[in-house]
Amino acid sequence: MSTSTVVTSDRAHRPFTPTVMAVIVFVDTDGAAATVEAVRRQVYGVAATVIVGGGDEGERVATELGLEHHATIRELLDGVGSEVEAVWMLHGDSHPRPDALGALVSEMGRQDASMVGSKILLADRPDRLESVGSATDVFGEPYSGLDPGEIDFEQYDVVRDVAFLSGVSVLIRRDLLKGLRGLDPVLAPVAAGQDLSQRARVAGGRVVVVPSSEVLHAGRCAHDVADWRELAGRMRSIIKAYRWMTLAWVLPVGALIGLFEGMIRLLLGQPKPLFDHVRAAGWNVVHLWGTLRERRLLDRVRAAGDEELFRYQVSGSVRIRELATEIGERMGWTVDEIDAARPEPEPEVDRAGPVVAGVVLVAAAITARRLIVGALPVSGFSLPASPDHWSVLESFAGGWNPAGLGSPEPTHPAAGLVALVGLVVGGWSQGLLAVVGIVLGVAGTARLLHRMGVSGPSRYLAGLVVLFGPFASMAAQTGYWPAVVAAGVAPWVVASCIPGEGSKTTQWGGLVVGSMILAGLLPAGFVIPLAASAVAVALLGMPRSVLWRGVVGTGAGYLAASAYLLRTDPADLFGGFPQIGAPSPFLGVLASIAVAATLLAAPGERMRPAVWGGAIAGVGLAVAAWFPQGEVGMASLVFGGLGAGVLTGAALPFDLEATRLRSSLDVVGSLAAGLLVVASLVGLPGGRAGLPEDRWSGRLDFVSSLAPEEGPGRVLVVGDPGSLPGGWRVGNGYAYRLVWGTRPTLDQAWLPAEREGDRQLAAVLSEIDRGDVLHPGEALAEFAIRWIVVLDGAPLAQSLRAQVDLEPIPVAPDVVVFENTVARPRVEAPGWVETRSGGEGPPSAESVRLADNAFPRWGPDWEQDGWANRMSASQGRLIYRNDPLGMWPALAAGVTLVAGLVAMVVGRFRR
Amino acid sequence: MTRAVFTVAVLALLVGGWLSWEPVVPPDVGVGSQPAPPKARGCSARVERDLAGSLGVATAEGRPVPVLVVGAPADTVEPLEGVVALTDLIPGGLAGILLDPDTPDTAGVVTQTGIGVAAVTCTPPGLGRLVAVGASTRNEEDLELRLINPYAVDAVVEIGTVSENGLDTASELASVIVPARTVVTRDLDNLLPLRDSLDVEATVVSGAVHVELVQTGAGDTMIIEGVAPAEELWLAVPALDVPAVAEVFNPNPAPTEVTVESVGGDVVFSETLPATSLVQVDVTGLGGVRVAAAGPIGAGLIFEADGIRAGAPGVGAAARWLLPGVETVWVLNPSDVAVSVVVDGSPGVEIEPGELAALTGTFVDATGDVVAYGTVGDGRGLVAGWSLPDAADR
């Protein structure tokens, strides 16, 4: 045994033989007797042994053993005279080795320490360390530096100053202990040791750990102590020890960190830490008076400042560090099997999994960074969410849809989903969904491959192909944002169709929730769970339960989208988007090589998923080719992309140990798959996950700055179909659409079917094209069109050269913007203002014209005014009675979603 | 064996899926044709102490026409019908006049009196190229170019001028900005003095303008409106006992073959006109001529004598015409068959092939295609009629 401290004083050579009293803190009867026996066997004998605490039982045991008993150490100290020079405090469930006290005494003398402590080993596994002295952070959180169950190779056997000693075995000079009034009786065991160590140091003493003094600890003392009590004790300890100046920032910052950690752990399914923080804080409030009294007592002996404590503290927050570590561990672990028990140590190659998963997640996050941070490229169907979440949700659930000239048709479920998330989290809804998509994309692909029998880190790389590979890229290039997120959700849903380890409740809940999110993003994607599971059963011989799960997933998905599907023309699912571009022949060749090579040469555990992936990819691609301009095509691409990802994961033999390459053909397949992965990162520099460039950010800012009080009205946007935000209608050689409000939002992206107002607007535009209209502003005012934005080159700009009531506004060089000098508001009545779902204003006997397509569910006192609506202003607002055919399915979907979430959480807690 | 079967099947699916894609077809957004030229008709008028006149407005249906007057000083809109004194519309100065195309089959003729008599037909704006043919800056002649923009959008116009010397232009005319709701003028007699003949080509780069040339000299004024060039134009030559000249203007950057025929079919002139050049052909007493070219050209009819300056552009033949506010309507039958002409519902007049008839009225409705011009002030003002599309074409 060696120490790092070189002692040169004469005292080092002078024998230090203090009279020691052993104080055994009662834990239980058996333990106390064993501890007493171990004390008796000490080479360095003690002058006396007493038992403290334990109430009547402690007193009885003490009597049986012929020992003195005291209720508290403080009571004991009152009766101990100067004949005792040092007190050895021991937990009643500890077993000191015979030379333990001798080593403590020796080092106390050599180091001139006031308080020395032993190395604590686990009683049931004496080769494992429990404590060798600890540091803390500034918030009092202990940091031992030990891994759980770390083996004692004597790697910490250095006598050194520490922030605190375990209270299991501490030798402390009697005069100091008396000055400090012993252990704080209201504190939990660990916190009590920490508190005593800190007070000893504040009083000017040295606190040193002596690893040569070994004590085995059964740990029963902590069994009945709640975590929050330890936490509360640590809070009390720092309140007692720190100066006020330090406390002024430590307490609030500590509270914030506790709150942050509690919230994060709550999201991780661990609600207890948050409650522990709350209870600990409450306990300290209740005991504040006693804490301040203790603090005043400590002030009498205070000899050192907080700096002395800081010297032995680690930087930062231990709790945050542990949280980050746990999240990092979970990243790999969760990706494999979130429901499974934590796996045993894996082979070397599998340990690379979390690292690869982390790298893949980071790469995915970089590739989609603009989506995550909320800087979504505003283009096509990649549009920001409306801030009026509730109104959008209502539009989905049978309310009025103001897109275009308004319609009773529902808002697209993707907009409803974004609004729902926005309502729950209060914003950042699309960024959050992008994060969910990425995490589920990587995790889900890995899980799916895992459940299909593929192991190794290639599973994570396959996630990149699912998220950003050739199929996802084709969808993204059309600007269809929901498909990009859906590509991430799909593998999780399909993986949920295959039973795994862990809680069935959680798995069913995950399947339902995932399927609903998938169908919410892509209504036509509700069939994906059933289609994928059917192929798995047919081709891979998976059990029928997989098919049933697919049926449930598809059912849940249909329910999620039913409010939309039931009230929308099915033909809309097959058209209305920019055409999906043809896939790259180069990537086709790569995929074909990967398929052929893997199917011919790979071992069975990799061949089967490759069959499934190749078939799914082929079917998805073919269906998308048949319907390249609609939701069905998008869903097919997501489906096919999932297959391409699984094919890649199966073809990549990253796990060299488990799946050796069978032949050079297998190598070729793996290389092709590897190139597919690399090709998936093409969009990394752009950070848009393959979505087109931003075309509309800030382009309509002039509307908000120039709009009158009664509302911004509508913007008529004219240009090429691909250049417009969202859907469009066809004009004479150009596409056009209306945008309500100050910017194009996601809920307006999907234009409902044409109604009378839309037809009349088309007729007006046709007249303008014919040169028949000298006053187009007047003609467009009827539709509440206040602005006309003509993208460069659109023929309508030519038609608007010879007119008298549309004033050009210089906005940008590539657009021609006109302001309608004779515009009329969407809601036409004195003092009224428009809202997303109608309008409001002072009640009066007048009538209000709403320049939306006429529909009799409007009120009060609705009557048709041409193609528009006219209502009574008597109630001060316009009211739309929601369509039950939209409302009830949406409500049912909401209830099912909540039930699925509850099932996920309950299942996890049960586990 | 199983592997091979699976491989072939899956590969077939995958390759089939890949090959089933077709090239992207741009979304069908209609024919994408150029928009039709605006149907609004515009012109200008000046009211000063010694200068006034009238605006004749008419529709085939006899309804009032909303007329927008811009720039004098505030914009006004009035529904008008018949002949209205300019002083009732324009407080003073130069103003643009715009006839609202929302009322179909509308025509307007401005007659200016003061220094002689001049008349001009309100014409559609140019979105591309307009030509005004038949002006001059020879001694004592003032020539003003008017660019009229009664619309809400600023216009930019490139002006090219051609004289007897060929391309003959001034840098000040290279790019003229015509702000919305204004009339911009340029004195061509200062910029390009002493040209016996001066034709103008206005290329509208952005916005829309109406173009007029106003020539004053020898105690009379002539206003010539800019019109789109065409490959076939007719000139009805009223019998005014004044020498009549047909001026043909080739604004194209390439030589163009041009033929001038009398209404009876006699070739008066047939040559290839060099690029950006003009030629004058005497058509006195011919009754009417047809100007045909291999490319779009401009043509105008000019009457010049002491105290007389009158001119008007060539027109296409049509069955229906409006000439509001003119004293005499000259109707030429350019066809091989006689046509019956009804003016303002009066009993029909038979016009033989090649015959030029002098009638009175506003609305000419013929049984076949004819060419109509109008004169005011005993021939000191000449205007081309405003042809209406056939009812079936509307």
Tab-separated table of C-alpha atoms in Angstrom, chain A residues 474 539 579-584 587-588 591-592 595-596 598-604 607 611 614-615 617-619 621-622 624-625 721 728 730-735 769-775 795 798-804 806-808 818, chain B residues 3-4 6-8 10-11 13-40 68 77 98-102 125-128 149-154 180-181 204-208:
chain	number	residue	atom	x	y	z
A	474	MET	CA	-38.023	11.291	-54.789
A	539	LEU	CA	-42.656	-14.395	-47.999
A	579	GLN	CA	-45.357	14.774	-60.430
A	580	ILE	CA	-42.807	12.638	-58.664
A	581	GLY	CA	-39.591	12.555	-60.651
A	582	ALA	CA	-38.334	9.288	-62.060
A	583	PRO	CA	-35.861	7.386	-59.903
A	584	SER	CA	-32.178	7.525	-60.635
A	587	LEU	CA	-29.445	3.907	-57.785
A	588	GLY	CA	-31.674	1.365	-59.506
A	591	ALA	CA	-30.360	-1.674	-55.592
A	592	SER	CA	-30.616	-4.448	-58.148
A	595	VAL	CA	-30.762	-7.591	-54.199
A	596	ALA	CA	-29.234	-10.099	-56.546
A	598	THR	CA	-27.653	-10.753	-51.217
A	599	LEU	CA	-30.305	-13.172	-52.337
A	600	LEU	CA	-27.825	-15.401	-54.088
A	601	ALA	CA	-24.904	-15.274	-51.723
A	602	ALA	CA	-25.858	-14.023	-48.263
A	603	PRO	CA	-26.618	-16.397	-45.400
A	604	GLY	CA	-30.249	-17.132	-44.626
A	607	MET	CA	-31.365	-13.313	-47.284
A	611	VAL	CA	-36.341	-10.795	-50.065
A	614	GLY	CA	-36.597	-6.088	-52.384
A	615	ALA	CA	-40.216	-7.093	-52.916
A	617	ALA	CA	-39.240	-1.757	-52.780
A	618	GLY	CA	-40.346	-3.094	-56.152
A	619	VAL	CA	-44.051	-2.968	-55.349
A	621	LEU	CA	-41.911	1.809	-56.821
A	622	ALA	CA	-44.335	0.321	-59.317
A	624	ALA	CA	-45.810	5.095	-57.266
A	625	ALA	CA	-45.063	5.001	-60.986
A	721	PRO	CA	-47.452	24.752	-60.671
A	728	TRP	CA	-53.043	24.892	-57.436
A	730	VAL	CA	-55.246	25.689	-63.683
A	731	GLY	CA	-55.516	29.039	-65.448
A	732	ASN	CA	-54.774	30.031	-69.020
A	733	GLY	CA	-51.208	28.848	-69.310
A	734	TYR	CA	-50.449	29.265	-65.654
A	735	ALA	CA	-51.369	27.845	-62.262
A	769	ASP	CA	-56.759	36.865	-69.833
A	770	ARG	CA	-59.023	37.788	-72.726
A	771	GLY	CA	-58.277	41.460	-72.158
A	772	ASP	CA	-61.908	42.138	-71.362
A	773	VAL	CA	-61.348	43.555	-67.899
A	774	LEU	CA	-60.083	47.068	-67.419
A	775	HIS	CA	-60.886	46.863	-63.694
A	795	PRO	CA	-48.822	35.083	-68.604
A	798	GLN	CA	-49.088	40.426	-69.372
A	799	SER	CA	-52.835	40.612	-69.004
A	800	LEU	CA	-52.488	42.935	-66.035
A	801	ARG	CA	-50.359	45.454	-67.905
A	802	ALA	CA	-53.375	47.348	-69.210
A	803	GLN	CA	-55.636	47.804	-66.218
A	804	VAL	CA	-56.436	50.621	-63.870
A	806	LEU	CA	-54.191	47.042	-59.442
A	807	GLU	CA	-51.204	49.033	-58.253
A	808	PRO	CA	-47.822	47.384	-58.714
A	818	PHE	CA	-50.146	44.157	-57.313
B	3	ARG	CA	-32.750	-18.834	-53.846
B	4	ALA	CA	-32.614	-18.518	-57.581
B	6	PHE	CA	-36.609	-15.720	-55.139
B	7	THR	CA	-33.791	-13.790	-56.704
B	8	VAL	CA	-35.390	-13.728	-60.133
B	10	VAL	CA	-37.647	-10.045	-56.467
B	11	LEU	CA	-35.262	-8.710	-59.055
B	13	LEU	CA	-40.279	-6.756	-59.195
B	14	LEU	CA	-37.558	-4.253	-58.433
B	15	VAL	CA	-36.397	-3.719	-61.989
B	16	GLY	CA	-39.994	-3.679	-63.199
B	17	GLY	CA	-40.826	-1.034	-60.659
B	18	TRP	CA	-37.850	1.019	-61.739
B	19	LEU	CA	-38.584	0.701	-65.431
B	20	SER	CA	-42.255	1.567	-65.068
B	21	TRP	CA	-41.358	5.199	-64.500
B	22	GLU	CA	-41.824	7.672	-67.281
B	23	PRO	CA	-40.190	11.060	-67.692
B	24	VAL	CA	-41.768	13.863	-65.762
B	25	VAL	CA	-44.471	15.634	-67.707
B	26	PRO	CA	-44.987	19.247	-66.674
B	27	PRO	CA	-48.421	19.731	-65.166
B	28	ASP	CA	-50.975	20.749	-67.741
B	29	VAL	CA	-51.935	24.339	-67.076
B	30	GLY	CA	-53.705	25.007	-70.318
B	31	VAL	CA	-52.483	26.119	-73.663
B	32	GLY	CA	-50.180	28.755	-72.279
B	33	SER	CA	-50.890	31.077	-75.160
B	34	GLN	CA	-50.055	34.728	-75.035
B	35	PRO	CA	-52.917	36.633	-73.469
B	36	ALA	CA	-55.268	38.389	-75.831
B	37	PRO	CA	-54.492	42.053	-76.417
B	38	PRO	CA	-56.434	44.313	-74.113
B	39	LYS	CA	-59.725	45.540	-75.451
B	40	ALA	CA	-59.529	48.914	-73.784
B	68	LEU	CA	-61.869	57.219	-67.811
B	77	VAL	CA	-65.003	58.152	-64.841
B	98	LEU	CA	-59.732	55.404	-71.881
B	99	LEU	CA	-62.871	53.643	-73.007
B	100	ASP	CA	-63.846	50.798	-70.727
B	101	PRO	CA	-63.815	47.487	-72.563
B	102	ASP	CA	-66.303	46.075	-70.079
B	125	PRO	CA	-52.792	49.771	-76.237
B	126	GLY	CA	-49.636	48.237	-77.449
B	127	LEU	CA	-48.188	45.375	-75.463
B	128	GLY	CA	-45.613	44.740	-78.138
B	149	ASN	CA	-50.490	55.409	-70.233
B	150	PRO	CA	-53.864	55.583	-68.504
B	151	TYR	CA	-53.174	52.327	-66.660
B	152	ALA	CA	-51.980	51.493	-63.154
B	153	VAL	CA	-48.661	50.044	-64.262
B	154	ASP	CA	-45.671	52.111	-65.338
B	180	ALA	CA	-48.855	55.133	-64.674
B	181	ARG	CA	-51.780	57.452	-65.415
B	204	VAL	CA	-43.550	48.446	-75.402
B	205	VAL	CA	-41.124	46.718	-73.084
B	206	SER	CA	-43.332	46.740	-70.014
B	207	GLY	CA	-46.717	48.084	-69.154
B	208	ALA	CA	-48.992	49.292	-71.904
